[in-house]
GROMACS .gro file of C-alpha atoms in nm:
model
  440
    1UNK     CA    1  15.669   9.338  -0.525
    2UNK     CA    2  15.827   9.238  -0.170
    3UNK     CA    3  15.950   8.893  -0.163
    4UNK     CA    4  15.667   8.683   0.029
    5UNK     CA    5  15.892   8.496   0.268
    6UNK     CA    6  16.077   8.856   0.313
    7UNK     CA    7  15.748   9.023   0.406
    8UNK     CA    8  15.694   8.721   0.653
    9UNK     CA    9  15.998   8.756   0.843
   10UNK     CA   10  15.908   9.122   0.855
   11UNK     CA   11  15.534   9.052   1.008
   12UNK     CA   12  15.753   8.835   1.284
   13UNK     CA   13  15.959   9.102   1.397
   14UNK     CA   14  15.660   9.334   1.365
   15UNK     CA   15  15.408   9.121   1.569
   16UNK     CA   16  15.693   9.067   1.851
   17UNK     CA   17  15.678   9.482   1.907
   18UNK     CA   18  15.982   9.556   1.723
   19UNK     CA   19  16.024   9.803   1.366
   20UNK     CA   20  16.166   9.634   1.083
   21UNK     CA   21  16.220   9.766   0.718
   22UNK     CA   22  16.365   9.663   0.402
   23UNK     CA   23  16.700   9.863   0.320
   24UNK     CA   24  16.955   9.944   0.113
   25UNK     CA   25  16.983   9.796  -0.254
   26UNK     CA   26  16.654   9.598  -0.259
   27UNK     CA   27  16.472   9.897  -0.198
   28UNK     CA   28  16.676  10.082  -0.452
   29UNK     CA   29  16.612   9.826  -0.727
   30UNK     CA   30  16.205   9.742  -0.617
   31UNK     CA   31  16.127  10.154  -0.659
   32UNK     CA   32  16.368  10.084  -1.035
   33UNK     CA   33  16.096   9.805  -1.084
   34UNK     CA   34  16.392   9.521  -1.052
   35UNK     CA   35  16.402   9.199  -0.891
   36UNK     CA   36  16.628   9.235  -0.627
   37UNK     CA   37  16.908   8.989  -0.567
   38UNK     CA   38  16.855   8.948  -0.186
   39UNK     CA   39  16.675   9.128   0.109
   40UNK     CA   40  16.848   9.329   0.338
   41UNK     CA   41  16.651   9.472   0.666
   42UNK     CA   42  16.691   9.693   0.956
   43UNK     CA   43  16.525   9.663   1.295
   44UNK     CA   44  16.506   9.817   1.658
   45UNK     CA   45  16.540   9.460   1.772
   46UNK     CA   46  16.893   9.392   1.951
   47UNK     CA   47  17.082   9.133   1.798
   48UNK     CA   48  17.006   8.902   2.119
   49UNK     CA   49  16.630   8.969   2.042
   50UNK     CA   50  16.678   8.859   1.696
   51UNK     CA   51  16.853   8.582   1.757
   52UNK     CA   52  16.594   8.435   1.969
   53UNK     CA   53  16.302   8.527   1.815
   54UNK     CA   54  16.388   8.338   1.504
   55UNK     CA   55  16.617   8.081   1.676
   56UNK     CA   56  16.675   7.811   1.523
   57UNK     CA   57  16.711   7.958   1.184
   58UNK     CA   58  16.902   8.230   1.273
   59UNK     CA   59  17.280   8.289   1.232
   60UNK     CA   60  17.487   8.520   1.451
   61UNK     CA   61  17.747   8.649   1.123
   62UNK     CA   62  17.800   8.984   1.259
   63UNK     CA   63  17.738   9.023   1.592
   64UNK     CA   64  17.963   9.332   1.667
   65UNK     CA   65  17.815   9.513   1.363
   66UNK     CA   66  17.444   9.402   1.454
   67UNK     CA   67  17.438   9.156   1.185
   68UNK     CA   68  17.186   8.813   1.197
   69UNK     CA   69  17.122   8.568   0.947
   70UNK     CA   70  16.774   8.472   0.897
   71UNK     CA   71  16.681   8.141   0.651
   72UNK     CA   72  16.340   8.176   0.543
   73UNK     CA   73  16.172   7.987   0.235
   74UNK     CA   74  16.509   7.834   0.139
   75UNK     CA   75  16.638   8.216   0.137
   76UNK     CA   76  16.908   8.367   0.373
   77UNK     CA   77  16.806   8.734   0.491
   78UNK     CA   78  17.064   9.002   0.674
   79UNK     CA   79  16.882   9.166   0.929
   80UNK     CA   80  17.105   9.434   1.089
   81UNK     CA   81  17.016   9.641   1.415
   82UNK     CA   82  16.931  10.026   1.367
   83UNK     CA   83  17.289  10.155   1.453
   84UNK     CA   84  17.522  10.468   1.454
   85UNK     CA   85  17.869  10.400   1.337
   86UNK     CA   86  18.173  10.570   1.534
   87UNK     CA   87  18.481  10.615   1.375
   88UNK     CA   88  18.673  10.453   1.100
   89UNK     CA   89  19.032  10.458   1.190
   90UNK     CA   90  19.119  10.185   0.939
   91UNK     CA   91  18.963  10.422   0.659
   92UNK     CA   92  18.697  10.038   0.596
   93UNK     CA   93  18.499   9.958   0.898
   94UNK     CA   94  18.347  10.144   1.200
   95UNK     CA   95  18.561  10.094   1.521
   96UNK     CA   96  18.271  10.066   1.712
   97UNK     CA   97  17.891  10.069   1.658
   98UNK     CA   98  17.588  10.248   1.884
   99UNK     CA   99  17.271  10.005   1.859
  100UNK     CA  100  16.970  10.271   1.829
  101UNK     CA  101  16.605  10.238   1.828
  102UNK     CA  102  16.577  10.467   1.588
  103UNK     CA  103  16.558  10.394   1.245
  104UNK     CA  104  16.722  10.782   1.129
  105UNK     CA  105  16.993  10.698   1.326
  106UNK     CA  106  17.037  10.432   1.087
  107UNK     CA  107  16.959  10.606   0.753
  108UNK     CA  108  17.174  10.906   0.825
  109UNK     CA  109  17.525  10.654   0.822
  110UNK     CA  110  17.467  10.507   0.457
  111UNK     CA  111  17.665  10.599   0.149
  112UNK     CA  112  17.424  10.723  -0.107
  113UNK     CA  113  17.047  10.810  -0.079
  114UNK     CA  114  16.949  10.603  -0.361
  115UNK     CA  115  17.084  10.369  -0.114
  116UNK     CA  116  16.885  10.527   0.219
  117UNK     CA  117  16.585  10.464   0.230
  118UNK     CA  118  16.368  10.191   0.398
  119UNK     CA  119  16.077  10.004   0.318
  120UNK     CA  120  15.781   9.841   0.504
  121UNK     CA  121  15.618   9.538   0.497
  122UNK     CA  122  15.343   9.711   0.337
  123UNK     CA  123  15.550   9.906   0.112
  124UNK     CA  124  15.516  10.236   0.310
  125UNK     CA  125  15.863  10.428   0.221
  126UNK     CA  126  16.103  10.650   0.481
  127UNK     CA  127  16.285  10.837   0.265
  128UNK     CA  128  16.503  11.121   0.470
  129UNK     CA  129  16.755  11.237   0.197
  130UNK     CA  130  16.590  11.281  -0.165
  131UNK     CA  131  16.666  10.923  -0.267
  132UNK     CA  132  16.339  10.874  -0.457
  133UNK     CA  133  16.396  11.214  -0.641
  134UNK     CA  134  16.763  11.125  -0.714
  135UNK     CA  135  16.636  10.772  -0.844
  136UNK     CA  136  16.414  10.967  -1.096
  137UNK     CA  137  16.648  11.213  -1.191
  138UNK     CA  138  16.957  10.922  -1.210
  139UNK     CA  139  17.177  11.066  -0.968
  140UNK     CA  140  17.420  10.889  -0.748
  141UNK     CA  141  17.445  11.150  -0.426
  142UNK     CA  142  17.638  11.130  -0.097
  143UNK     CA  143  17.468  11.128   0.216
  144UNK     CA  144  17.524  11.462   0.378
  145UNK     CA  145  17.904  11.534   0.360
  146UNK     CA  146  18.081  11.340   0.064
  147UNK     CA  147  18.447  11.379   0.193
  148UNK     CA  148  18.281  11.278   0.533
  149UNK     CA  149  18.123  10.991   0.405
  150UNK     CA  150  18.461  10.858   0.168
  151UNK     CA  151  18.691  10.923   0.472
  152UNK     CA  152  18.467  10.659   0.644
  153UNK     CA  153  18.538  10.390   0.405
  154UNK     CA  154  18.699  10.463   0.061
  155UNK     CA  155  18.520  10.170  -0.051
  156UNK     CA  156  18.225  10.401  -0.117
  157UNK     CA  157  18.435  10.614  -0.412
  158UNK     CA  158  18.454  10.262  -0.599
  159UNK     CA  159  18.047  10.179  -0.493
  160UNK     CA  160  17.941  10.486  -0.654
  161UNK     CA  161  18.132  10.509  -0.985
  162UNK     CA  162  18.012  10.126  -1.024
  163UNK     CA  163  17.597  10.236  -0.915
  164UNK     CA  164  17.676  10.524  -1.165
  165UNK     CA  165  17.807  10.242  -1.438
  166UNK     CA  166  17.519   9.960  -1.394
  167UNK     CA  167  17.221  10.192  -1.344
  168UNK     CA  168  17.338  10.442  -1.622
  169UNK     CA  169  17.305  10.708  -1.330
  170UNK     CA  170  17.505  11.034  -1.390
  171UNK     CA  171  17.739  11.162  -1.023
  172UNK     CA  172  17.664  11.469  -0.843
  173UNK     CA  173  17.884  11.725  -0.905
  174UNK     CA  174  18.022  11.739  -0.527
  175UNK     CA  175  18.042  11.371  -0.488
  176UNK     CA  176  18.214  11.326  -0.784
  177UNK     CA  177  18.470  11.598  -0.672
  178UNK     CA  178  18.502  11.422  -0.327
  179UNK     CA  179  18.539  11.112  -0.540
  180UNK     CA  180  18.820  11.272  -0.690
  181UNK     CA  181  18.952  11.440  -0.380
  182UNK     CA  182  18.959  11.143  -0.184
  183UNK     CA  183  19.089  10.917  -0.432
  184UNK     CA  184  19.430  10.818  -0.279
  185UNK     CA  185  19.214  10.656   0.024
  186UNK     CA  186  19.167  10.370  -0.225
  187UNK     CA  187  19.529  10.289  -0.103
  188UNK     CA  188  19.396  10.138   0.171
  189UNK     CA  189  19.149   9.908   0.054
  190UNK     CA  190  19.196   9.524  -0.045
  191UNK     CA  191  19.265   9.441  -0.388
  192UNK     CA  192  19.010   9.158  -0.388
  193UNK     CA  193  18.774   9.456  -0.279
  194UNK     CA  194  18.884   9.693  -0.591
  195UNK     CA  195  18.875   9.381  -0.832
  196UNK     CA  196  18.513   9.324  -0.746
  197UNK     CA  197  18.410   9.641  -0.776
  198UNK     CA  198  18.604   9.728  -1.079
  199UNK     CA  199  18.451   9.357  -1.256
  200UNK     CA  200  18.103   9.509  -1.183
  201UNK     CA  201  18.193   9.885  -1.327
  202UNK     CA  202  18.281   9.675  -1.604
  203UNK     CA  203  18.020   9.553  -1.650
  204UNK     CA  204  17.784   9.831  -1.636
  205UNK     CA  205  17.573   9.943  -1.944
  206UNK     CA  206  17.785  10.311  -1.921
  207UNK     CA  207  18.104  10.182  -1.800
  208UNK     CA  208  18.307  10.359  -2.057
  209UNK     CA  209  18.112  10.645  -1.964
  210UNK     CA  210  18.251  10.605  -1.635
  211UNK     CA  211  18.625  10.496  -1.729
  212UNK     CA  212  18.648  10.856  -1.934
  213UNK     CA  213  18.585  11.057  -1.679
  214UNK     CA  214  18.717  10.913  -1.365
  215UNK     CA  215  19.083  10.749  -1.517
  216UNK     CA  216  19.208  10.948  -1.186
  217UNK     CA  217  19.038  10.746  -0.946
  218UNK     CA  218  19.107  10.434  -1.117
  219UNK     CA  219  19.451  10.519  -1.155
  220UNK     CA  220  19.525  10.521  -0.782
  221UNK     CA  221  19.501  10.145  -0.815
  222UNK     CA  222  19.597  10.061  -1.210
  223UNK     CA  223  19.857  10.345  -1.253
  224UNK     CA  224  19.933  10.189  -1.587
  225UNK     CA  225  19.674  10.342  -1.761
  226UNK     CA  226  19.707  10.724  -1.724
  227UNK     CA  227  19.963  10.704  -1.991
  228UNK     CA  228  19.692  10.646  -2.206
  229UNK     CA  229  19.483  10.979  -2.073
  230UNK     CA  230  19.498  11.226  -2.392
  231UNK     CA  231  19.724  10.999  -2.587
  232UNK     CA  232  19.696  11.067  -2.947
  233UNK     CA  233  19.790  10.784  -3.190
  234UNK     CA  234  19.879  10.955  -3.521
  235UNK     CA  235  19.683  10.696  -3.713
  236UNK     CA  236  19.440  10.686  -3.989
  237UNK     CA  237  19.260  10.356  -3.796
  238UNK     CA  238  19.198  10.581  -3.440
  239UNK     CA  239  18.991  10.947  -3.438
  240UNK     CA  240  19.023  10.877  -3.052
  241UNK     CA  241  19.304  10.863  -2.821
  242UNK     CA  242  19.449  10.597  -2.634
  243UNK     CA  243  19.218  10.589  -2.352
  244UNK     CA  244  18.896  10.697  -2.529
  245UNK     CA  245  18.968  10.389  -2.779
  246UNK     CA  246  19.009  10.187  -2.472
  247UNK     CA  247  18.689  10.303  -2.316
  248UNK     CA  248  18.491  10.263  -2.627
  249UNK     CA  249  18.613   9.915  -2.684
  250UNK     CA  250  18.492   9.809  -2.313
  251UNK     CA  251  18.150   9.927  -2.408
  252UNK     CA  252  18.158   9.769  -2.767
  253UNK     CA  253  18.218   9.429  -2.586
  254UNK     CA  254  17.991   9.195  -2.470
  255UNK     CA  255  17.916   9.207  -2.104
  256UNK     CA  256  18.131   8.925  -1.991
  257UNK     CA  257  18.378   9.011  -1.711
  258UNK     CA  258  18.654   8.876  -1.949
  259UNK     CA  259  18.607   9.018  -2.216
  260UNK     CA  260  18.548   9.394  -2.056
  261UNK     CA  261  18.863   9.306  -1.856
  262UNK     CA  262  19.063   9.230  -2.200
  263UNK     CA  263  18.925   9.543  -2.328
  264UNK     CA  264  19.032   9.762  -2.035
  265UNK     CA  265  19.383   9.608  -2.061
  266UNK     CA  266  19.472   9.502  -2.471
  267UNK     CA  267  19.626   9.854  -2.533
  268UNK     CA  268  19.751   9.971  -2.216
  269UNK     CA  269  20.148   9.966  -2.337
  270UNK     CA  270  20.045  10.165  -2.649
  271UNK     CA  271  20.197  10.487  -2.494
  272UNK     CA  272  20.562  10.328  -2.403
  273UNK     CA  273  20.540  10.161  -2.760
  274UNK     CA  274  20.509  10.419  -2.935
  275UNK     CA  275  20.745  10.573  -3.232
  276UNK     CA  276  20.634  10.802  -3.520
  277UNK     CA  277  20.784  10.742  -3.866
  278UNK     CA  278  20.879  10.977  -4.142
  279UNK     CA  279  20.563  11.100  -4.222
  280UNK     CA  280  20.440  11.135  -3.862
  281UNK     CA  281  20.241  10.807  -3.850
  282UNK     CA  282  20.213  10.683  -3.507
  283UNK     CA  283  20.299  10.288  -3.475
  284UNK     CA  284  20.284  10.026  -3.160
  285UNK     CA  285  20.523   9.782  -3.286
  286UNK     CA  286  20.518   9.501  -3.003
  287UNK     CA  287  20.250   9.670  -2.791
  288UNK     CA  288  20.064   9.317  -2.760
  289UNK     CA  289  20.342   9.148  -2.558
  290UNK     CA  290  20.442   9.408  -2.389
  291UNK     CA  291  20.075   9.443  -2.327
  292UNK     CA  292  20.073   9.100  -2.164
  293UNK     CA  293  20.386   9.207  -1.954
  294UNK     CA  294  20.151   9.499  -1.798
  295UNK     CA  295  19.908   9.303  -1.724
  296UNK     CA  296  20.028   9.033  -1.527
  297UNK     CA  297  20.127   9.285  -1.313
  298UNK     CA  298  19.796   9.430  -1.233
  299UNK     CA  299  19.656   9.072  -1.232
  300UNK     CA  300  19.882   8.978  -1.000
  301UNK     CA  301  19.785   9.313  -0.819
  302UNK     CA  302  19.419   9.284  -0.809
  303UNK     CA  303  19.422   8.906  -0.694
  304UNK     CA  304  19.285   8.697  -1.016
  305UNK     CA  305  19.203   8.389  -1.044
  306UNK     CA  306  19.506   8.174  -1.291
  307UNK     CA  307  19.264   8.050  -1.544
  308UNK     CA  308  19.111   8.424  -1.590
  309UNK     CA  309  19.432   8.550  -1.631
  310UNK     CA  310  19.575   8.342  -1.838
  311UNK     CA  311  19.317   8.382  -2.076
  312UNK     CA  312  19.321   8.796  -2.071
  313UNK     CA  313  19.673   8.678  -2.161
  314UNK     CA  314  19.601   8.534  -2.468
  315UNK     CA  315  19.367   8.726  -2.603
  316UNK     CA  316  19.578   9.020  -2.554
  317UNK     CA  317  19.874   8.852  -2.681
  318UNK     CA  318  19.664   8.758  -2.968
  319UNK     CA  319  19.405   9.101  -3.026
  320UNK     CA  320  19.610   9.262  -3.317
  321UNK     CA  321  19.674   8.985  -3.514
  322UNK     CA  322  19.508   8.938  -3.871
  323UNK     CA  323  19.230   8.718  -3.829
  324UNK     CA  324  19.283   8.426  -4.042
  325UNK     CA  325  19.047   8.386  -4.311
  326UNK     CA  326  19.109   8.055  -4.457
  327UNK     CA  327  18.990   7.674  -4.327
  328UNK     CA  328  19.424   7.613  -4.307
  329UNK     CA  329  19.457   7.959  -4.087
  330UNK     CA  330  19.125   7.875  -3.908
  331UNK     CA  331  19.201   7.540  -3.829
  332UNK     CA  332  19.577   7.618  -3.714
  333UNK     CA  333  19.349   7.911  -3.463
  334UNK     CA  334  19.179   7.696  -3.344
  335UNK     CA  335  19.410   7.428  -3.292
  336UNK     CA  336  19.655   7.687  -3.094
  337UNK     CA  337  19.334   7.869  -2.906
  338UNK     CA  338  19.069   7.604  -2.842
  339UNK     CA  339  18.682   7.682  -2.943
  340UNK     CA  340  18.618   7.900  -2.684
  341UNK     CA  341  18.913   8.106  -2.656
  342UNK     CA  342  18.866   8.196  -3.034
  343UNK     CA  343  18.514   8.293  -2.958
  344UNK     CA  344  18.646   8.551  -2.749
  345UNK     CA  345  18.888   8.660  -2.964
  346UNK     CA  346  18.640   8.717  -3.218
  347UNK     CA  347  18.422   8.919  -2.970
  348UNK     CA  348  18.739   9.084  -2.875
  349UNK     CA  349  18.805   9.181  -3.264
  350UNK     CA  350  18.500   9.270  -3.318
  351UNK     CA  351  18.525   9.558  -2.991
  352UNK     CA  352  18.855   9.682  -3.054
  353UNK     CA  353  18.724   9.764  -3.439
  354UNK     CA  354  18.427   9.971  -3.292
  355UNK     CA  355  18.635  10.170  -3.103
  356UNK     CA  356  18.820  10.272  -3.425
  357UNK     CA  357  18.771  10.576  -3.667
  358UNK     CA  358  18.448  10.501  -3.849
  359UNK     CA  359  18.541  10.502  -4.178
  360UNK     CA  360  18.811  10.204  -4.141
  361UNK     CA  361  18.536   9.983  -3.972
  362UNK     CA  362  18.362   9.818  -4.247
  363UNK     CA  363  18.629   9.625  -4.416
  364UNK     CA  364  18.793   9.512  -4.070
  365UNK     CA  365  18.398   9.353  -3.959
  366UNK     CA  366  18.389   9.189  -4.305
  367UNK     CA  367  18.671   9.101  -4.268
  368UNK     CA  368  18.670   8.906  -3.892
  369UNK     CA  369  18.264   8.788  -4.013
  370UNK     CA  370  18.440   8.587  -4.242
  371UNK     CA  371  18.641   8.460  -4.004
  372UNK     CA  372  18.364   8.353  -3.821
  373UNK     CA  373  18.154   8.219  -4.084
  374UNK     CA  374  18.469   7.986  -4.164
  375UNK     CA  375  18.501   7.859  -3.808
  376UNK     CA  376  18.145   7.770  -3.764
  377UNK     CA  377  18.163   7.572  -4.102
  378UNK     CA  378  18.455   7.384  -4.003
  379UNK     CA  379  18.291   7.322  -3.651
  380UNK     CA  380  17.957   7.183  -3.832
  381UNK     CA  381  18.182   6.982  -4.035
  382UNK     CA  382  18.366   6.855  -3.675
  383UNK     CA  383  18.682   6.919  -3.847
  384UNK     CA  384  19.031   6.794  -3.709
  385UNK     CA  385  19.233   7.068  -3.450
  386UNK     CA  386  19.309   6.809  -3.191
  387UNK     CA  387  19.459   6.513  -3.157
  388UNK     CA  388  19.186   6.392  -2.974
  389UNK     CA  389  18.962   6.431  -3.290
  390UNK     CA  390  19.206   6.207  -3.547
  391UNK     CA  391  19.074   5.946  -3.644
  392UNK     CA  392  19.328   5.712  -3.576
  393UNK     CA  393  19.467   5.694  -3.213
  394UNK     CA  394  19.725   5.528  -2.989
  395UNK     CA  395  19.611   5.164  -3.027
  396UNK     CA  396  19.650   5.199  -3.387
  397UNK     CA  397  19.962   5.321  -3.410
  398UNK     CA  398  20.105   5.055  -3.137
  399UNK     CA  399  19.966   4.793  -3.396
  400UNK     CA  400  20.170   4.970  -3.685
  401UNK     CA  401  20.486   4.850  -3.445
  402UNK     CA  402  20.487   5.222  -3.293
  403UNK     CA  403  20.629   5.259  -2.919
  404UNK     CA  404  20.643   5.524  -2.599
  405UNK     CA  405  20.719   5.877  -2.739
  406UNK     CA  406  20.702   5.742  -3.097
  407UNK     CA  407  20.358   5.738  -3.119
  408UNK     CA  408  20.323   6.066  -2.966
  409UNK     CA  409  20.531   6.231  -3.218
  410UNK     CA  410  20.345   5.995  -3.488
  411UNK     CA  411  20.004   6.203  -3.381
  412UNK     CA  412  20.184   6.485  -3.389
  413UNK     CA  413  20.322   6.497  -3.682
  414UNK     CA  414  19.958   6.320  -3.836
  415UNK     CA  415  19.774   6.606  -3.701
  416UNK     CA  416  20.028   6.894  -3.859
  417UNK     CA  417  19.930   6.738  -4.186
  418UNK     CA  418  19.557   6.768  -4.141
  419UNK     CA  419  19.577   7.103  -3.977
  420UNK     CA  420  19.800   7.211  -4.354
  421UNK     CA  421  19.522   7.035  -4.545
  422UNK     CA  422  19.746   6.801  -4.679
  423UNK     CA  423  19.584   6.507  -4.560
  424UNK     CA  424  19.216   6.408  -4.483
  425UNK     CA  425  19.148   6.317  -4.134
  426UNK     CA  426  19.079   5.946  -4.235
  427UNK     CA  427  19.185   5.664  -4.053
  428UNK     CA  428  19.295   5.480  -4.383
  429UNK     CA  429  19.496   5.786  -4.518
  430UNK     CA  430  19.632   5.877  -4.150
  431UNK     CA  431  19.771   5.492  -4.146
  432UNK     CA  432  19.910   5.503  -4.500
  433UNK     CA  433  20.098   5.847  -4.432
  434UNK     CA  434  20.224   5.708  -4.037
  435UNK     CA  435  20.324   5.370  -4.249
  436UNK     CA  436  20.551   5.605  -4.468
  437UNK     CA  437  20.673   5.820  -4.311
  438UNK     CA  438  20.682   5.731  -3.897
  439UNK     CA  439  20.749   5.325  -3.888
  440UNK     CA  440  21.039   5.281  -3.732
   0.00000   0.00000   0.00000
């Protein structure tokens, strides 16, 4: 169903003589039966034309490309002129643009077909290239040439292995060559660009699907982990190899960007850990840190944000530890990881054990359940892991004759005997033990 106040501000451009369609994505996801996140349309209407037929609710955000902003109904809608794009020295963006009164001029310049078709106001559909056959079928398919249509904007490689990842589409064996091909043009593209895209691969209900068969491509930008191509691991706990494991464990995750993102990185320096011992074992002794070490780099790389990786970080850092499985261990987790960080390393547990050879995986999910089930009691119970939560505090202590960094290293010390289970977190006990043992 067409969005009301989109269909409205298609009757406008309509009734003042002009052709206007819905394009792109929304039309992609209303034939899917989705929602679509926003509205994008196409008209014969100059940009000049638009602009004044909706002034004053109408932005001028891309003028050289054709591009107005329309606010409708509290909504924002991209309405872009019917154009034919010249060349793309820069590999990204057209040097130029031809406006066209023709809406297969338009059509015949987009990436994919599921992504070429437009839509009218009364849900009459233009569909030039097979897009509504390739929707049925699930392919993802180039508009006419695919090395053509990558050379234009290597963007599009990245677009297409992510449609192929969220819409559990398979690639068409020519565009997926091109993909391949044309992978090194990713080179040129901005790593806030490939981070995006790569977070929403991630993301996608068949991204290790995806990840398996195109490490190539994705290696042009994360180089780190075609190491782990066809690694084998000489272990009883992994039927798969490196990558495979990897891939599995990003699908066996829940579909948070940070946790697919910890997935895609927590064994990345398996290969340069690697030794064999006696008996041909395979062993990654210090592959978390090191681990860490790699991917900071590619963080740093792909542009993150400090607080997301910081926390990849630690729950690489921390992903092949034993999970503790007593209230002293759980407590002292939760104390050095926080609530929420120990969620996720749960979650991330929990994913890296899929990935593993079946027959090692139901003692290791007893195992971190446990864990769990221990946490959540000790969080019901609002046991002590801060000093925030003891139950005596500064004031206290400065009336026990305490001063400055004294009373810091009071709570400190207060709070390592809680955490050990060697004292209750009691304001009456907590003052007896300071009284002791801290009074200057």
């Amino acid at each position: 169903m067409v969005h009301t106040s989109a269909q409205a501000v298609l009757q406008q451009l309509e009734e003042a003589g002009y052709s206007a369609y819905l394009v792109g994505g929304c039309v992609r996801d209303l034939l899917l039966g989705k929602q679509p996140d926003d509205y994008d349309m196409t008209t014969s209407a100059r940009p000049e034309e638009v602009l004044a037929l909706f002034a004053p609710h109408a932005i001028p955000t891309g003028l050289q490309h054709g591009t107005v902003t329309v606010r409708r109904g509290g909504e924002s809608f991209e309405i872009t002129t019917f154009r034919a794009d010249g060349t793309y020295s820069d590999g990204r963006h057209p040097d130029a643009v031809t406006f066209s009164r023709r809406l297969e001029d338009d059509l015949q310049r987009r990436d994919f077909t599921v992504n070429a078709m437009a839509m009218d106001r009364r849900g009459q559909l233009t569909d030039l290239y097979g897009g509504q056959e390739d929707l049925r079928r699930g392919v993802i398919r180039c508009v006419g040439n695919a090395e053509t249509r990558f050379a234009e904007d290597a963007l599009r490689i990245m677009r297409g292995l992510r449609f192929a990842a969220v819409l559990g589409f398979s690639i068409e064996e020519q565009t997926a060559q091109a993909m391949i091909a044309c992978r090194y043009r990713l080179e040129q593209i901005a790593a806030e660009r490939l981070q995006v895209e790569m977070t929403k691969l991630l993301c996608g209900r068949d991204a290790g699907e995806i990840l398996l068969r195109f490490p190539q491509v994705i290696g042009v930008f994360m180089p780190e982990i075609l190491p782990c191509v066809g690694f084998t691991q000489h272990s009883r706990w992994h039927c798969y190899d490196v990558w495979e494991h990897i891939c599995r464990s990003v699908d066996a995750a829940p579909v948070q960007p940070l946790l697919r993102w910890t997935m895609l990185l927590h064994d990345i320096a398996k290969p340069v850990c690697f030794t064999q011992d006696e008996a041909g074992a395979g062993h990654f002794y210090g592959h978390p840190q090191r681990g860490v070490e790699m991917a900071q780099e590619i963080m740093h790389r792909l542009r993150f944000d400090k607080r997301s990786q910081q926390r990849i970080e630690t729950l690489i850092a921390w992903h092949d530890r034993e999970i503790p499985r007593t209230e002293r261990g759980v407590r002292r987790a939760l104390h050095a990881l926080g609530e929420e960080a120990l969620r996720q390393l749960i979650e991330v547990k929990r994913a890296d054990n899929r990935a593993q050879h079946p027959d090692c995986r139901e003692f290791m999910q007893q195992q971190i359940d446990r864990a769990e089930e221990i946490m959540e009691r000790l969080l019901e119970k609002e046991s002590c892991f801060r000093v925030a939560q003891l139950a005596v505090n500064g004031r206290d202590l400065l009336a026990l004759g305490l001063q400055g960094a004294q009373i810091g290293a009071a709570l400190e010390a207060a709070l390592e005997q809680v955490l050990e289970g060697a004292l209750p977190n009691e304001k009456e006990s907590l003052l007896a033990w300071i009284s002791e043992h801290k009074k200057p």
